[in-house]
C-alpha angles and dihedrals in degrees: 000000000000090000108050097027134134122227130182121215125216123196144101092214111099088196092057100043089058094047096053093029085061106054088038090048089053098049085051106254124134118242127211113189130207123180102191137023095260088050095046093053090047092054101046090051087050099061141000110277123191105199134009120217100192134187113216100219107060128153118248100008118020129233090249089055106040079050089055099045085051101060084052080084113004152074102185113141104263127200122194126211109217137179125263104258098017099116090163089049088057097040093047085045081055096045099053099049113282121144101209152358139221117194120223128251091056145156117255086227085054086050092044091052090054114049089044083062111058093042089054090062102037086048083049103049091041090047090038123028120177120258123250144017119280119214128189105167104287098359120083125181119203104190094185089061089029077232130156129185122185109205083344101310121115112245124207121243132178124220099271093037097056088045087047099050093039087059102048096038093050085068110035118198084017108125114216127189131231086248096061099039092063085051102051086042095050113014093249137024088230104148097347121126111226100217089072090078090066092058078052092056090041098059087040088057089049097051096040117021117091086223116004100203088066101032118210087193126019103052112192105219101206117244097013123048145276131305131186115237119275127271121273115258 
């Protein structure tokens, strides 16, 4: 997908948009621009878009809220731009869906990485789904439609969720790190925090857990990681 591929760009700063437009352009991928919310939203329901790249403070309608309009409908792989020292930017970008987050300031090599990224896996997982159903009692993954039901009703997954509980449920009791989560999700851990991977837990256990608080599915294993239940016998 990297090369042919469509990203919207999010952000009211001119300066900005012709810094990140340029390096995107060279490396052949289209790019859509947006300088405000209301904009952003127009343009993603004109035309099919594979990857947002989205400011949080934009005028009219700011980067949290257009995220979280997206993922009404959605499931396009989102990265958010935040600012240097905003955790609960981050966290809220997290909680309402987004993917990833870059941290301004940032390299153009960091960006690149990133976006490539994020491409490569989504191009991956599109070209190359994994064979076969997965069932674990009520909850059944498709990873040729990236669907997921829960007792026969589609949840909704974002892009890192679904790539997250496909993982750990592929190899059930195995225990898996942050660390290499962030690996089987992107391809590397470069400039990722690992602790993102817990608020994407988090929203898995809320979508698919009969109660959250005592998971049936996702086990956290202190100190380590995450692992999926055992197989049935």
């Amino acid at each position: 997908m990297a090369g042919d591929a469509t990203i919207m760009l999010v952000d009211d700063e001119e300066s900005i948009q012709k810094l990140l437009t340029y390096p995107l352009e060279r490396e052949g991928y289209t790019v859509v621009q947006a300088r405000d919310g209301e904009e952003a939203l127009r343009r993603f329901a004109e035309q099919p878009i594979d990857l947002v790249v989205l400011d949080i403070m934009l005028p009219r309608v700011d980067g949290l809220e257009v995220c979280r309009r997206l993922r009404t409908g959605s499931a396009v792989p989102i990265i958010m731009l935040t600012a240097r020292d905003d955790e609960v930017d981050k966290v809220l970008g997290l909680e309402l869906g987004a993917d990833d987050y870059i941290t301004k300031p940032f390299s153009i090599r960091e960006f690149r990485s990133r976006i490539r990224a994020v491409l490569r896996r989504a191009g991956l997982r599109a070209d190359h789904p994994a064979d076969g159903t997965i069932e674990a009692d009520a909850i059944v993954i498709d990873p040729a439609k990236r669907a997921v039901t829960v007792d026969g009703d589609r949840v909704q997954l974002t892009y890192v969720e679904f790539e997250v509980l496909h993982t750990l449920a592929s190899h059930p009791g195995r225990v898996y790190s942050r660390q290499a989560l962030l690996e089987a999700v992107w391809g590397d851990s470069a400039y990722r925090e690992p602790r993102t991977i817990d608020v994407h837990i988090r929203h898995l256990r809320e979508k698919i857990e009969p109660d959250p608080r005592e998971p049936a599915y996702i086990f956290t294993v202190r100190g380590v990681g995450y692992r999926f239940r055992d197989a049935s016998p």
